PDB file of C-alpha atoms in Angstrom:
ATOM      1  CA  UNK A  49      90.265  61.947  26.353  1.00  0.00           C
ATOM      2  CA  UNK A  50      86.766  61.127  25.754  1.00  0.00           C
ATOM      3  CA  UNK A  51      85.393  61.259  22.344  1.00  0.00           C
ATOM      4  CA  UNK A  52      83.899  64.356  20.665  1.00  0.00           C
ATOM      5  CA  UNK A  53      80.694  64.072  19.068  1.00  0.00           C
ATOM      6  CA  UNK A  54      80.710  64.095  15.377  1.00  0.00           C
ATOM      7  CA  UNK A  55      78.486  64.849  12.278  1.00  0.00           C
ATOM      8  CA  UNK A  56      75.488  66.356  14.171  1.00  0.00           C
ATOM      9  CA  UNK A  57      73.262  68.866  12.466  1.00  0.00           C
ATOM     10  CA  UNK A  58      73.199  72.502  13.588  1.00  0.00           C
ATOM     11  CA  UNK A  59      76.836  72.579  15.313  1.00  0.00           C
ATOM     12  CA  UNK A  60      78.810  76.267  15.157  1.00  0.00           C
ATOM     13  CA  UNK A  61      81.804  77.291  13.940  1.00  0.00           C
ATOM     14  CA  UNK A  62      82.890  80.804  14.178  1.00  0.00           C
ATOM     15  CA  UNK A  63      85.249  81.938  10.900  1.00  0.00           C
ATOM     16  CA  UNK A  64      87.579  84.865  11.393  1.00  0.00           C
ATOM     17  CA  UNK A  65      88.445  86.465   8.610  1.00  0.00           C
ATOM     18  CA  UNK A  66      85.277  85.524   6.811  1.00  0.00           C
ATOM     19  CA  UNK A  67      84.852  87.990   4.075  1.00  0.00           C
ATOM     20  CA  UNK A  68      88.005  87.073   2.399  1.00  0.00           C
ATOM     21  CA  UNK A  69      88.199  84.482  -0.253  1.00  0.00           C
ATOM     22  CA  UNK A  70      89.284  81.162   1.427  1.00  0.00           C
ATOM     23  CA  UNK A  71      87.068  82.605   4.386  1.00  0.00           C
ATOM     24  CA  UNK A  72      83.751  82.624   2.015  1.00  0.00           C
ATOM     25  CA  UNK A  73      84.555  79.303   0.806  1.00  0.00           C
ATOM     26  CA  UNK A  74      84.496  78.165   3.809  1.00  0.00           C
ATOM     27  CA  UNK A  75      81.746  79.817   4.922  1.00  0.00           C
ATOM     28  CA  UNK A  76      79.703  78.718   2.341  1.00  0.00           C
ATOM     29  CA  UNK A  77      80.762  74.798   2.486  1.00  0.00           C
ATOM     30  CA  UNK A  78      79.700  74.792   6.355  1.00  0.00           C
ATOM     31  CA  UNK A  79      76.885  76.298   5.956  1.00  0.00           C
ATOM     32  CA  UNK A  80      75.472  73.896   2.994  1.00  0.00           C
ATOM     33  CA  UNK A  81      76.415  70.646   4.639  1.00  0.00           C
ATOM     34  CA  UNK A  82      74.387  72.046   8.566  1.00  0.00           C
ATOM     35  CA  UNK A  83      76.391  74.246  10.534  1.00  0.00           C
ATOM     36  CA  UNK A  84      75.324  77.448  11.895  1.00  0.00           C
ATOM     37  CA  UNK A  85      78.077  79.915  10.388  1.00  0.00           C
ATOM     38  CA  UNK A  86      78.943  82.945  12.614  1.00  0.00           C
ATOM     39  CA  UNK A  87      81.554  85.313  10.629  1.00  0.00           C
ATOM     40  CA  UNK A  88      83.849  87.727  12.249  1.00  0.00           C
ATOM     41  CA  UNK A  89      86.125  90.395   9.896  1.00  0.00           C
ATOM     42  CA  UNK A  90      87.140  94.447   9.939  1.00  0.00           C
ATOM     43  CA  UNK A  91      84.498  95.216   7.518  1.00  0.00           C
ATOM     44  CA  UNK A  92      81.309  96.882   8.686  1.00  0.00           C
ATOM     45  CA  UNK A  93      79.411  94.236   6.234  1.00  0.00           C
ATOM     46  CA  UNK A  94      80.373  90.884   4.220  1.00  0.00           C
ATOM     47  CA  UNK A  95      79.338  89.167   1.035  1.00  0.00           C
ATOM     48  CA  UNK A  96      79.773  85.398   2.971  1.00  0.00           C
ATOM     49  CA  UNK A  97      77.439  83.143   3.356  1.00  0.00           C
ATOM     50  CA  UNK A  98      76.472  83.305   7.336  1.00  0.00           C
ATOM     51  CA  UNK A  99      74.225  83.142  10.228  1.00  0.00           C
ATOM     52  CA  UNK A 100      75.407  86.257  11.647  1.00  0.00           C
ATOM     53  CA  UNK A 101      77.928  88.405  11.445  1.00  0.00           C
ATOM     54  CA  UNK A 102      80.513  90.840  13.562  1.00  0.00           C
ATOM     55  CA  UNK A 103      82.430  93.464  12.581  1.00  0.00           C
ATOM     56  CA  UNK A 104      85.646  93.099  14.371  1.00  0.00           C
ATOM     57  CA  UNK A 105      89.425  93.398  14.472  1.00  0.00           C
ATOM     58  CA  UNK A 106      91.091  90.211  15.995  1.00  0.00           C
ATOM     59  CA  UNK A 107      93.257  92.462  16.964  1.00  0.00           C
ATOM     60  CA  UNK A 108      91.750  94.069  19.673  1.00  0.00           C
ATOM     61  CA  UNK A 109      91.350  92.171  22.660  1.00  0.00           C
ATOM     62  CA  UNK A 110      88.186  93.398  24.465  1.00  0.00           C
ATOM     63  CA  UNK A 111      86.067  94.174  21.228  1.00  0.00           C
ATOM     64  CA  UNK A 112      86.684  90.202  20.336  1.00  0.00           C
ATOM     65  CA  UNK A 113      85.983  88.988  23.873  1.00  0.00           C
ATOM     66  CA  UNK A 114      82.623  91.252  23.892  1.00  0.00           C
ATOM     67  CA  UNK A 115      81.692  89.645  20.890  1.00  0.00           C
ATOM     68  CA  UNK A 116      82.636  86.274  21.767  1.00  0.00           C
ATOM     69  CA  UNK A 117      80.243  86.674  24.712  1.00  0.00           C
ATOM     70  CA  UNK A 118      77.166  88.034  22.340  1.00  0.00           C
ATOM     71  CA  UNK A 119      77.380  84.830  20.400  1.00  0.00           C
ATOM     72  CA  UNK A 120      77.918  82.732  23.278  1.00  0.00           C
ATOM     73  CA  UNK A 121      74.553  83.806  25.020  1.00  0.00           C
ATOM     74  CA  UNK A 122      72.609  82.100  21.938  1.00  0.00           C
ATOM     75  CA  UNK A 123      74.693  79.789  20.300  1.00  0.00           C
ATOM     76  CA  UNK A 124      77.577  77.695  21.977  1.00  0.00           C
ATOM     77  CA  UNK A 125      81.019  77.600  19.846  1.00  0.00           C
ATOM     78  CA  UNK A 126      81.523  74.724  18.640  1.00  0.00           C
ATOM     79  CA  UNK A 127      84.537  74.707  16.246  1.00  0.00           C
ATOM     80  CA  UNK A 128      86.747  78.102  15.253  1.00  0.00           C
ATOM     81  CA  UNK A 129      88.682  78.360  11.989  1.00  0.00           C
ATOM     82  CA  UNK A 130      90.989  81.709  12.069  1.00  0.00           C
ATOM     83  CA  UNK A 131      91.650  82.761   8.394  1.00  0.00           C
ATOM     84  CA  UNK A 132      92.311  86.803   9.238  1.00  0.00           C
ATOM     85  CA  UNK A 133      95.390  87.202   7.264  1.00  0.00           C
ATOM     86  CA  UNK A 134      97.685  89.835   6.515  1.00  0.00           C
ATOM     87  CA  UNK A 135     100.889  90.504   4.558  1.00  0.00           C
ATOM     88  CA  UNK A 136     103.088  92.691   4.519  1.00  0.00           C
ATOM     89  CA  UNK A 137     104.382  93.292   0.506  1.00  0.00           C
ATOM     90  CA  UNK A 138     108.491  94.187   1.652  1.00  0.00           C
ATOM     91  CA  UNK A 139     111.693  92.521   1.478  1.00  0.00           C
ATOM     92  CA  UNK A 140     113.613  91.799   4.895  1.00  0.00           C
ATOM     93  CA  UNK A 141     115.776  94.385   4.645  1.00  0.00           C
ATOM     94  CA  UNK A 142     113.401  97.504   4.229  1.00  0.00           C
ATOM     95  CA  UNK A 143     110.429  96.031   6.693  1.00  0.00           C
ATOM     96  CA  UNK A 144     110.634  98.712   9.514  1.00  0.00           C
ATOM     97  CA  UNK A 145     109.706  97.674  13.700  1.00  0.00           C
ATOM     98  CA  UNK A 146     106.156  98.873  13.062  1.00  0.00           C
ATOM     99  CA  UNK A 147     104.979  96.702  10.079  1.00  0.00           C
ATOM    100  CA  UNK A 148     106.642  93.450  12.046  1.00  0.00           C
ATOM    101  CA  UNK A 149     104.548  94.691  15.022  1.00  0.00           C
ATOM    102  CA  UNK A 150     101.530  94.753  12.949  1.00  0.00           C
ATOM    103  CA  UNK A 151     102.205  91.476  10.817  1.00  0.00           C
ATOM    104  CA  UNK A 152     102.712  89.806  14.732  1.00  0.00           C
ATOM    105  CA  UNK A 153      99.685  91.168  16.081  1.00  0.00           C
ATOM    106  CA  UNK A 154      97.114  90.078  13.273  1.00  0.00           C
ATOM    107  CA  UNK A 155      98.843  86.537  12.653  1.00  0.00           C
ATOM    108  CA  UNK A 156      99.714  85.239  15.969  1.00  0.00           C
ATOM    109  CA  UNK A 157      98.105  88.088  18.300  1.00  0.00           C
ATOM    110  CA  UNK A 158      95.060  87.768  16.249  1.00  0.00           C
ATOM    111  CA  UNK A 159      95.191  83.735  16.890  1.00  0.00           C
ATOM    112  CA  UNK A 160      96.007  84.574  20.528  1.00  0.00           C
ATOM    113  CA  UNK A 161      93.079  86.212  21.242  1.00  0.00           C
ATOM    114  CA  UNK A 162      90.757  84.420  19.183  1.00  0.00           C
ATOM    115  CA  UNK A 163      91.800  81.237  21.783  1.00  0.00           C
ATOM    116  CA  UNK A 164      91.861  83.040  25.135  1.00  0.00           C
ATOM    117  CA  UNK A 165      88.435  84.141  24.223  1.00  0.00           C
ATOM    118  CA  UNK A 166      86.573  80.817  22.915  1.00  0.00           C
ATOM    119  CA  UNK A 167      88.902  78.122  24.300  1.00  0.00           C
ATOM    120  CA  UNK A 168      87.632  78.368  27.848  1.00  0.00           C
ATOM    121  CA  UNK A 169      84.150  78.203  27.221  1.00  0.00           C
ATOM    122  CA  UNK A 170      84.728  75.003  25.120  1.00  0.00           C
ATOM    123  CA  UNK A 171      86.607  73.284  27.650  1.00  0.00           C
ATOM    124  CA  UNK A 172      83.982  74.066  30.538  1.00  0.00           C
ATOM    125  CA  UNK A 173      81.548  71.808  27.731  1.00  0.00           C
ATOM    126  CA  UNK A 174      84.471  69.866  27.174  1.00  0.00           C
ATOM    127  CA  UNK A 175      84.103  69.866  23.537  1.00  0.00           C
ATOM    128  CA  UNK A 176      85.473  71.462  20.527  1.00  0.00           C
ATOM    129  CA  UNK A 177      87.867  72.492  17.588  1.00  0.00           C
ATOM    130  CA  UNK A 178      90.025  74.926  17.025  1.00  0.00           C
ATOM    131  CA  UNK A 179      92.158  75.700  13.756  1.00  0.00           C
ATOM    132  CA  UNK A 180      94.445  77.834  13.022  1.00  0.00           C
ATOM    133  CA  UNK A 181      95.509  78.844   9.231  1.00  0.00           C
ATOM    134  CA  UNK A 182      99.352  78.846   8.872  1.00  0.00           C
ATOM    135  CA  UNK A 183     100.427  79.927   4.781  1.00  0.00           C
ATOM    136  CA  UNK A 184     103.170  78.249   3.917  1.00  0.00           C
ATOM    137  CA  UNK A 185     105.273  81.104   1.414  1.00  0.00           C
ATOM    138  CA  UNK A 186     107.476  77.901   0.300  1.00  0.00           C
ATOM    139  CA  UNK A 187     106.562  77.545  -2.829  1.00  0.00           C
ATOM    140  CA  UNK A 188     106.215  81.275  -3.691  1.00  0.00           C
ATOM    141  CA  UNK A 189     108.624  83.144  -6.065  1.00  0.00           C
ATOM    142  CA  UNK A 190     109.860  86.573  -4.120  1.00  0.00           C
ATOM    143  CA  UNK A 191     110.592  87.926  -0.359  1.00  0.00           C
ATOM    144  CA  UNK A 192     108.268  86.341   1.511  1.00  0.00           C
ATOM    145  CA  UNK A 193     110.680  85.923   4.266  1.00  0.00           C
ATOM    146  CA  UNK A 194     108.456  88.181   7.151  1.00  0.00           C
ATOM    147  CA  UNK A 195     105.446  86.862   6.051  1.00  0.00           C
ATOM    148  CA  UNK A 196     107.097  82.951   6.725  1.00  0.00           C
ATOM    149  CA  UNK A 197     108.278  83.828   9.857  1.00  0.00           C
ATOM    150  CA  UNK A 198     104.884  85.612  11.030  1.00  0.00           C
ATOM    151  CA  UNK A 199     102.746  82.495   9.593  1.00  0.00           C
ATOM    152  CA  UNK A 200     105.308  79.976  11.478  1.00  0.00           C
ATOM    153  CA  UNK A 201     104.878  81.541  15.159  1.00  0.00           C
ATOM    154  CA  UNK A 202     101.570  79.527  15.002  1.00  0.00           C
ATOM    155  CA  UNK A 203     102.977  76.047  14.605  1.00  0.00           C
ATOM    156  CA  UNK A 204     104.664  76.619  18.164  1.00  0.00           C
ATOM    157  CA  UNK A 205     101.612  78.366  19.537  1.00  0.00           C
ATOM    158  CA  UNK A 206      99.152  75.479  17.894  1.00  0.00           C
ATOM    159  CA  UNK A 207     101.531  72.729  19.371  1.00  0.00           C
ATOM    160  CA  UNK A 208     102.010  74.109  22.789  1.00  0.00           C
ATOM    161  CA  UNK A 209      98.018  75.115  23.225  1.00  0.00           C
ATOM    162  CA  UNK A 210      97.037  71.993  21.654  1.00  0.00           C
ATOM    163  CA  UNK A 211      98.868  69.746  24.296  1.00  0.00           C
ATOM    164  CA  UNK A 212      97.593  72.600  27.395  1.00  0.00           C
ATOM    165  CA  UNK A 213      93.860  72.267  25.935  1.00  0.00           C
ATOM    166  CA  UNK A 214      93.703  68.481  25.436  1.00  0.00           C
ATOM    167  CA  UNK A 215      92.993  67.086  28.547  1.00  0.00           C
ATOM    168  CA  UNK A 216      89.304  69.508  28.243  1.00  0.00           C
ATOM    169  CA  UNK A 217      89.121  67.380  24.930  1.00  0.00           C
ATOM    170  CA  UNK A 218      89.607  70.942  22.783  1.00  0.00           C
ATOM    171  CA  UNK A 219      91.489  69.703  19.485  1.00  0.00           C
ATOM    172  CA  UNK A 220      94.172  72.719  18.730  1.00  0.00           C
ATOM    173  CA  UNK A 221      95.442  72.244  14.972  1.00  0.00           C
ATOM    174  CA  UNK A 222      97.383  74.314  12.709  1.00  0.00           C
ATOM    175  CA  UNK A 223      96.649  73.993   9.197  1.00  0.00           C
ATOM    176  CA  UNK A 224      99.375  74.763   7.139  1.00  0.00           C
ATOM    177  CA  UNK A 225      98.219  75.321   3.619  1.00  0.00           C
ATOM    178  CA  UNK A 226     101.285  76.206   0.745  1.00  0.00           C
ATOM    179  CA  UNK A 227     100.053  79.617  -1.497  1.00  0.00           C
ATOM    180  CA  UNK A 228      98.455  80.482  -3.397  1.00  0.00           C
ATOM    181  CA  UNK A 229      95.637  78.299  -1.324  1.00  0.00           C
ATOM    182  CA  UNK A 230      93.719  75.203  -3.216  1.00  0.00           C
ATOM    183  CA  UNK A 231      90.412  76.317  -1.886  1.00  0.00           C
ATOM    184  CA  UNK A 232      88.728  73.453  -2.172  1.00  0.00           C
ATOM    185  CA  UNK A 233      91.605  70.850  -0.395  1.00  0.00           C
ATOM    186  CA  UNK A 234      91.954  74.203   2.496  1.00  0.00           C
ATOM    187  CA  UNK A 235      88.304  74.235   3.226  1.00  0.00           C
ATOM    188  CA  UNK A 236      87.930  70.201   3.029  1.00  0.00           C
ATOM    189  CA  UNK A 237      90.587  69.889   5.618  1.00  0.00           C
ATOM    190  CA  UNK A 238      89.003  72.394   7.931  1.00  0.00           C
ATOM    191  CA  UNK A 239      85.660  70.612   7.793  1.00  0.00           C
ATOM    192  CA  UNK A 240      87.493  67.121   8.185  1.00  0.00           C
ATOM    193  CA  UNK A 241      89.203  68.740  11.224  1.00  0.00           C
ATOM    194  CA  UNK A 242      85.990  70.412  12.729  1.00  0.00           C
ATOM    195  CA  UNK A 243      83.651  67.933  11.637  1.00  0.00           C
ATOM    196  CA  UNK A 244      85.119  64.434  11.808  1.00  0.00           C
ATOM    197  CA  UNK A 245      88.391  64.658  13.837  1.00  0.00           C
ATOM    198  CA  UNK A 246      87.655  63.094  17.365  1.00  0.00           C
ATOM    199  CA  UNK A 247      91.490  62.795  18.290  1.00  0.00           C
ATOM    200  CA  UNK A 248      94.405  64.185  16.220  1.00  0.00           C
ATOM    201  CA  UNK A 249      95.218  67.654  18.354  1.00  0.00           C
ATOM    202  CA  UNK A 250      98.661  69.761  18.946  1.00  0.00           C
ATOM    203  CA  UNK A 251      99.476  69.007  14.961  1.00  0.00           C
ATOM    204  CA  UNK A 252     100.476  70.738  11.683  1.00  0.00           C
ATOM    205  CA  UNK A 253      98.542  69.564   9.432  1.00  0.00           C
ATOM    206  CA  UNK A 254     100.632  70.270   6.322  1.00  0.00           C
ATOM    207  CA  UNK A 255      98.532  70.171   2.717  1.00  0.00           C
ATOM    208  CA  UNK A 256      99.597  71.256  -0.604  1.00  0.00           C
ATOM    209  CA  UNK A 257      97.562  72.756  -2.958  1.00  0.00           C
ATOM    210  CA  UNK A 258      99.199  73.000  -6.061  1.00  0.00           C
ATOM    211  CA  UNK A 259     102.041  70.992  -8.204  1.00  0.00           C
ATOM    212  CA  UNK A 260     105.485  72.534  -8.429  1.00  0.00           C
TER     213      UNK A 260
END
């Protein structure tokens, strides 16, 4: 695997989920230290701190892979961090077939499409970064139990896509961050991983952001 080039000025990343709060953090650390920031989220507007911005559900296939083409034509991907979240506020018991559908489909559909849309176009430059955020409900007092095993389909995914993508020299990580996140340690591990990382890929990179 050949090297990927590191700390340059005026490199890409693409945020999903960009108008949330660990998703403006982000946005706005990137952005001060050189990146061009391109945000992606449901809402018709957002209050981060980017280049441009999409409204868009990860959700939907062919909106995201229009998009993904738009910002391809001026500005080449070169890292994606997927923070689109969603929870769904049940115990196991009462959760019914449609809210698991739609806790799957935003969590590791969402992360799905996000890669099949970006992932080929950095392995043709053979170069880039790809995380994932994972929550980690450990450490939280309630039934979180859906929400654990929704977040956790992305450690396989990561692994699996990380391995398939390496030989293109695309770095696939899953960041698995306890909640409530540490902002700062969540966002200083997803510039580490996008900005410095030239080999680590396929791993679960486990942080925790608060003593217990």
């Amino acid at each position: 695997m050949k090297k990927r080039r590191v700390n340059s000025m005026n490199k890409t990343i693409l945020i999903a989920g960009c108008d949330g709060t660990l998703g403006k953090a982000a946005a706005e650390v990137f952005s001060m230290r050189g990146w061009i920031v391109i945000g992606i989220d449901q809402k018709e507007k957002t209050e981060a701190k980017v280049n441009q911005y999409f409204a868009v559900d990860v959700k939907k296939e062919q909106d995201l892979d229009t998009v993904i083409r738009e910002i391809e034509q001026e500005s080449a991907i070169d890292a994606l961090f997927n923070v689109a979240g969603y929870e769904v506020n049940k115990d196991f018991e009462t959760v019914s077939y449609d809210e698991w559908n739609d806790l799957l489909n935003t969590i590791l559909g969402g992360s799905a499409n996000l890669c099949r849309s970006v992932a080929p176009k950095m392995a043709k430059r053979r170069n880039g970064s790809i995380i994932l955020l994972s929550a980690d409900y450990s450490k939280e007092f309630g039934d979180d139990v859906v929400n654990a095993v929704a977040a956790s389909t992305l450690h396989g995914f990561g692994k699996s896509f990380g391995v398939e993508m390496a030989s293109d020299n695309v770095l696939v990580n899953v960041l698995f961050a306890n909640t409530p996140f540490d902002l700062n340690k969540v966002v200083e591990t997803a510039y580490y991983l996008a900005d410095k990382n030239t080999y680590a890929t396929a791993q679960v990179v486990s942080i925790s952001g608060i003593n217990v």
